[in-house]
Coordinates of C-alpha atoms in Angstrom, one line a residue:
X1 CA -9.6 2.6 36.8
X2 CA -7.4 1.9 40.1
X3 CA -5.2 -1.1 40.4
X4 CA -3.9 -2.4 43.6
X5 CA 0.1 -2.4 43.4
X6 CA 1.9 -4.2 46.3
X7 CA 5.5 -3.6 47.4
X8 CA 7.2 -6.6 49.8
X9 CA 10.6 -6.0 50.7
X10 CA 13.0 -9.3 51.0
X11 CA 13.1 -10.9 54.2
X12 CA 16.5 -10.9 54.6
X13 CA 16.8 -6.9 54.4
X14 CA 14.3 -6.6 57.5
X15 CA 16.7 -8.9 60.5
X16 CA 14.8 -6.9 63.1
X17 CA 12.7 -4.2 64.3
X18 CA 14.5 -1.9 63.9
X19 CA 15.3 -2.6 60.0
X20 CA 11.4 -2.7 59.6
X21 CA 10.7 0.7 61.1
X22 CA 13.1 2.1 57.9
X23 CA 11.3 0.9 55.4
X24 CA 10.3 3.8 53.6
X25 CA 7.3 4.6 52.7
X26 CA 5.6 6.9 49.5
X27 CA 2.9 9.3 49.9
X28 CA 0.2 10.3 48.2
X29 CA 2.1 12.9 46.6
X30 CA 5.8 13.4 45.6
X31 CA 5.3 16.9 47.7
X32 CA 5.1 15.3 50.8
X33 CA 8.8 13.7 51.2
X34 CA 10.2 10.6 52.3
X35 CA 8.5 8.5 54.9
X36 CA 9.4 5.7 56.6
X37 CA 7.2 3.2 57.9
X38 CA 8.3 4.2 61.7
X39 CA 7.3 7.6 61.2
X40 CA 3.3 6.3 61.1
X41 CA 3.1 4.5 64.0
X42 CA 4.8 2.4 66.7
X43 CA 5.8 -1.5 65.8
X44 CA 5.5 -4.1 68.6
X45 CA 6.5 -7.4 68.4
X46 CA 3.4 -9.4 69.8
X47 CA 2.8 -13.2 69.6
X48 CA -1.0 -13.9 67.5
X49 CA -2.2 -16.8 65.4
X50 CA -0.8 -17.2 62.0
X51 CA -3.8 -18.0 60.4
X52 CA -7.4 -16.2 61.7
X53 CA -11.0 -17.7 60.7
X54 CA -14.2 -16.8 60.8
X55 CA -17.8 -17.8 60.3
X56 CA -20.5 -16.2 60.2
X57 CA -18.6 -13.4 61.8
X58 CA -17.9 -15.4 64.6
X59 CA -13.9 -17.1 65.3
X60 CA -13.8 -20.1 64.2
X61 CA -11.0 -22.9 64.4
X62 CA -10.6 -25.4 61.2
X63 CA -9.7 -29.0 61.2
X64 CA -9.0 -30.2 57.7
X65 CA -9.8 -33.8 56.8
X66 CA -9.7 -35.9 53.5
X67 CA -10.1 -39.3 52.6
X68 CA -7.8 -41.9 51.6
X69 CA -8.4 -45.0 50.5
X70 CA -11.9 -45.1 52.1
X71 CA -15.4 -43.9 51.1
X72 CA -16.4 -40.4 52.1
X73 CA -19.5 -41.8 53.4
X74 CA -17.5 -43.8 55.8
X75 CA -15.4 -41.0 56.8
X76 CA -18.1 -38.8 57.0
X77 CA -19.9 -41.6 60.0
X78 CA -16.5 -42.1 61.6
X79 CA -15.7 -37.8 62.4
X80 CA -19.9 -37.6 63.3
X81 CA -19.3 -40.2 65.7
X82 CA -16.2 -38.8 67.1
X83 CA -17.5 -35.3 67.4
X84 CA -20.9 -36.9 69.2
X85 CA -18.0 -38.6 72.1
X86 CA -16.6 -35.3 72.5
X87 CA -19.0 -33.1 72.7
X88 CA -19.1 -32.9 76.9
X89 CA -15.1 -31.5 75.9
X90 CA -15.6 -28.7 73.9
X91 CA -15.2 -25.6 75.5
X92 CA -19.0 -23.7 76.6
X93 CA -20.9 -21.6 74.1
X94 CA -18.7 -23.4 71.0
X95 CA -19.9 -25.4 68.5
X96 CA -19.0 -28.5 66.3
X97 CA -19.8 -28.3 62.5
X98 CA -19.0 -30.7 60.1
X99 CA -18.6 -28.9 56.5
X100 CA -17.5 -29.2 53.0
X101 CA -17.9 -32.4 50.8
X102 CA -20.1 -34.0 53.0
X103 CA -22.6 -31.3 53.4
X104 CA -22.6 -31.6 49.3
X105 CA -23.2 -35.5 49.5
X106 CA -25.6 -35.1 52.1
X107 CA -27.7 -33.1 50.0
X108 CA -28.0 -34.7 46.9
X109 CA -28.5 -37.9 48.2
X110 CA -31.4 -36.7 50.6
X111 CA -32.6 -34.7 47.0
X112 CA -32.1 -38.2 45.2
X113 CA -33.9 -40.2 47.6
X114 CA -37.0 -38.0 47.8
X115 CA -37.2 -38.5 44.3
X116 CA -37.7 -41.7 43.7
X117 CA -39.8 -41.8 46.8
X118 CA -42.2 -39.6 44.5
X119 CA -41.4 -41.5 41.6
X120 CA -43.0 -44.6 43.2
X121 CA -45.8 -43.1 45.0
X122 CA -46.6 -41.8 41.2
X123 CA -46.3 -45.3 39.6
X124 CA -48.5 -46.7 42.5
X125 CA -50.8 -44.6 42.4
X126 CA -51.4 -45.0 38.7
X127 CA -51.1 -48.9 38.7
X128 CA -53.5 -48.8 41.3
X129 CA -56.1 -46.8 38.9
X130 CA -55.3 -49.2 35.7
X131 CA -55.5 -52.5 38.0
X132 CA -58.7 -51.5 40.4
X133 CA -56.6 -52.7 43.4
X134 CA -54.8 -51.9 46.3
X135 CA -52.8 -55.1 46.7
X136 CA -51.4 -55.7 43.0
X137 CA -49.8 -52.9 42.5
X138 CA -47.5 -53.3 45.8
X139 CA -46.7 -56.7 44.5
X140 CA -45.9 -54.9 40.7
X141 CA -43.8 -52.2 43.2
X142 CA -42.0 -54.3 45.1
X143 CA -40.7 -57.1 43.3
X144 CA -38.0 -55.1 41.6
X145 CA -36.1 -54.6 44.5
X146 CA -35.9 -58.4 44.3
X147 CA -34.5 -59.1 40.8
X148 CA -31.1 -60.0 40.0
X149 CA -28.8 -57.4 39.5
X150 CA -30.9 -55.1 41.0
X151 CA -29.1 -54.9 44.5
X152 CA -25.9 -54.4 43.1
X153 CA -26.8 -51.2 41.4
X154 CA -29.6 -49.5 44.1
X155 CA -28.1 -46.4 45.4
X156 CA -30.5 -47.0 48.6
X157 CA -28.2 -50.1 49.5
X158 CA -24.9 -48.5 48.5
X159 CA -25.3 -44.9 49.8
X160 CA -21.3 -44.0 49.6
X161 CA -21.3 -44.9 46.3
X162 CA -20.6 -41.3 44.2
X163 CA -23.9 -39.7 42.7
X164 CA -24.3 -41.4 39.1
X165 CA -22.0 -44.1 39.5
X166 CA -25.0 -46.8 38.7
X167 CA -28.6 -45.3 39.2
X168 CA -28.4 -45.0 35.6
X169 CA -28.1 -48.7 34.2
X170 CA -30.3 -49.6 37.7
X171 CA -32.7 -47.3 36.4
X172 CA -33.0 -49.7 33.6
X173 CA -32.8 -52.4 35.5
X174 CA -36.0 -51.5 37.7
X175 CA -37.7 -50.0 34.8
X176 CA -38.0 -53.4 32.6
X177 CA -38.3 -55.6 36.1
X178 CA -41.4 -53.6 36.9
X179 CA -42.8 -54.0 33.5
X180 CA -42.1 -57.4 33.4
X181 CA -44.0 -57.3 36.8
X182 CA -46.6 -56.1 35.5
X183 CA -47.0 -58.6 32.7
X184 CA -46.8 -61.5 35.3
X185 CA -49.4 -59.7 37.9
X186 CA -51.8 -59.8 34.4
X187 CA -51.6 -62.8 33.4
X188 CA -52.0 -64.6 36.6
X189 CA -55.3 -62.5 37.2
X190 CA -56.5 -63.8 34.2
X191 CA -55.5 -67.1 35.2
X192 CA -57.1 -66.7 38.5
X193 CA -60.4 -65.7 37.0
X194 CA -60.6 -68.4 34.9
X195 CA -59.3 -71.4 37.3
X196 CA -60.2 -69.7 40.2
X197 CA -56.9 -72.0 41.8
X198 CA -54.2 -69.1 43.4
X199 CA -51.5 -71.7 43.2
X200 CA -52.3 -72.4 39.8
X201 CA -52.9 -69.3 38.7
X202 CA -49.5 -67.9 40.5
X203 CA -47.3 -70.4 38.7
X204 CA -48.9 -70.6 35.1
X205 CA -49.0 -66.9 35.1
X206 CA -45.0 -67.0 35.9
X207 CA -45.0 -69.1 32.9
X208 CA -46.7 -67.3 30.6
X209 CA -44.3 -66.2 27.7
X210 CA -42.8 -62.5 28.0
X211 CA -43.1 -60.7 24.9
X212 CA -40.8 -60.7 22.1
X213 CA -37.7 -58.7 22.6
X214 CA -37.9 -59.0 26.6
X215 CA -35.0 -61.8 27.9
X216 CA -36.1 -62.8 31.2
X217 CA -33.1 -65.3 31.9
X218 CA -31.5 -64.5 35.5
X219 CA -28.2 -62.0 34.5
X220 CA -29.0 -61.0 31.1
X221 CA -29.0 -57.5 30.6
X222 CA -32.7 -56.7 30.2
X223 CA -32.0 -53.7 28.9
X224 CA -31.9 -55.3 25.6
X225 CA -33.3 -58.3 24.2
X226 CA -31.9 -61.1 21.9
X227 CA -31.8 -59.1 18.8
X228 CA -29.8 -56.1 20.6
X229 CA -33.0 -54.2 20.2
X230 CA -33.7 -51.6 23.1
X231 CA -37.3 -52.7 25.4
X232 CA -39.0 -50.3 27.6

């Protein structure tokens, strides 16, 4: 096995050109002598960039930006919008690209939003097959996103917020809401078939009582109900 051994002399031996053309160099035999590094080649001084980048084989040049005391989301809109107002500067056959973090975020949002876009086509379409209709099961769909407590944790509404940080209790949230949903939906068809009164049946199915372990008080945690025990 090879190992790659590297030799640096100190800075302060090498004060000029001169000084770095001596530094002596081993071959790849002690049969071949001393060499010195000026013996291999000619040494310039020349004026280059410190630091060379590339991407995708092409040069590239990187601006580094983090965030403080803001969202990344936030940052992220503010450097898109800035790169969009200078674009007619940037020099011809170049390219802007915004990279790093934001490409990450970017990507599990989008993955986390057409999830529960499939989530609740699913449920729809499966209310729709247990309730014969069309119209009830966008009322049972769509009256979460109404409840208390459940804008405060929808990741739709608070897309900066980091990945985890509260689809899991709003999960929750949304999951009871929309069986409580379709409790309420239920009972006011039955009510409806038997007054044959909207109104009435609308607000005596709202008052029909939930089953037992379900608190429906505004800001109680649903996920549990008065005895601690866990609903679903």
């Amino acid at each position: 096995m090879s190992y790659p051994i590297v030799a640096q002399v100190p800075e302060y031996q090498v004060a000029n050109l001169s000084d770095l053309e001596n530094v002596p160099i081993t071959g790849a035999s002690p049969t071949t002598g001393l060499q010195v590094l000026g013996g291999l080649g000619k040494i310039t001084r020349e004026q280059s960039s410190a630091v060379v980048t590339h991407y995708n084989i092409q040069p590239a040049i990187d601006l580094f930006a983090t965030a403080q005391d803001r969202d990344l989301g936030g940052i992220a809109a503010d450097v898109r919008h800035l790169i969009k107002a200078t674009a007619a500067d940037a020099p011809k056959g170049s390219t802007v690209i915004l990279r790093g973090q934001v490409t990450t975020m970017d990507a599990a949002f989008s993955g986390l939003f057409l999830g529960l876009i499939g989530a609740i086509a699913l449920i729809y379409l499966l209310i729709v097959v247990n309730f014969q209709s069309w119209l009830d099961p966008f009322v049972i769909i769509t009256a979460p996103a109404r409840r208390p407590g459940g804008d405060r944790l929808d990741p739709v509404r608070h897309p900066h917020h980091p990945v985890g940080a509260g689809p899991d209790r709003g999960d929750h949230v949304q999951g009871v809401a929309t069986a409580n949903s379709i409790l309420v939906v239920s009972f006011a068809r039955e009510r409806l078939a038997a007054t044959g009164d909207a109104a009435v049946a609308a607000v005596e199915g709202r008052g029909h009582p939930l089953p037992a372990g379900v608190d429906d008080r505004p800001g109680h945690d649903h996920r549990h109900g008065a005895d601690g025990a866990r609903s679903r």
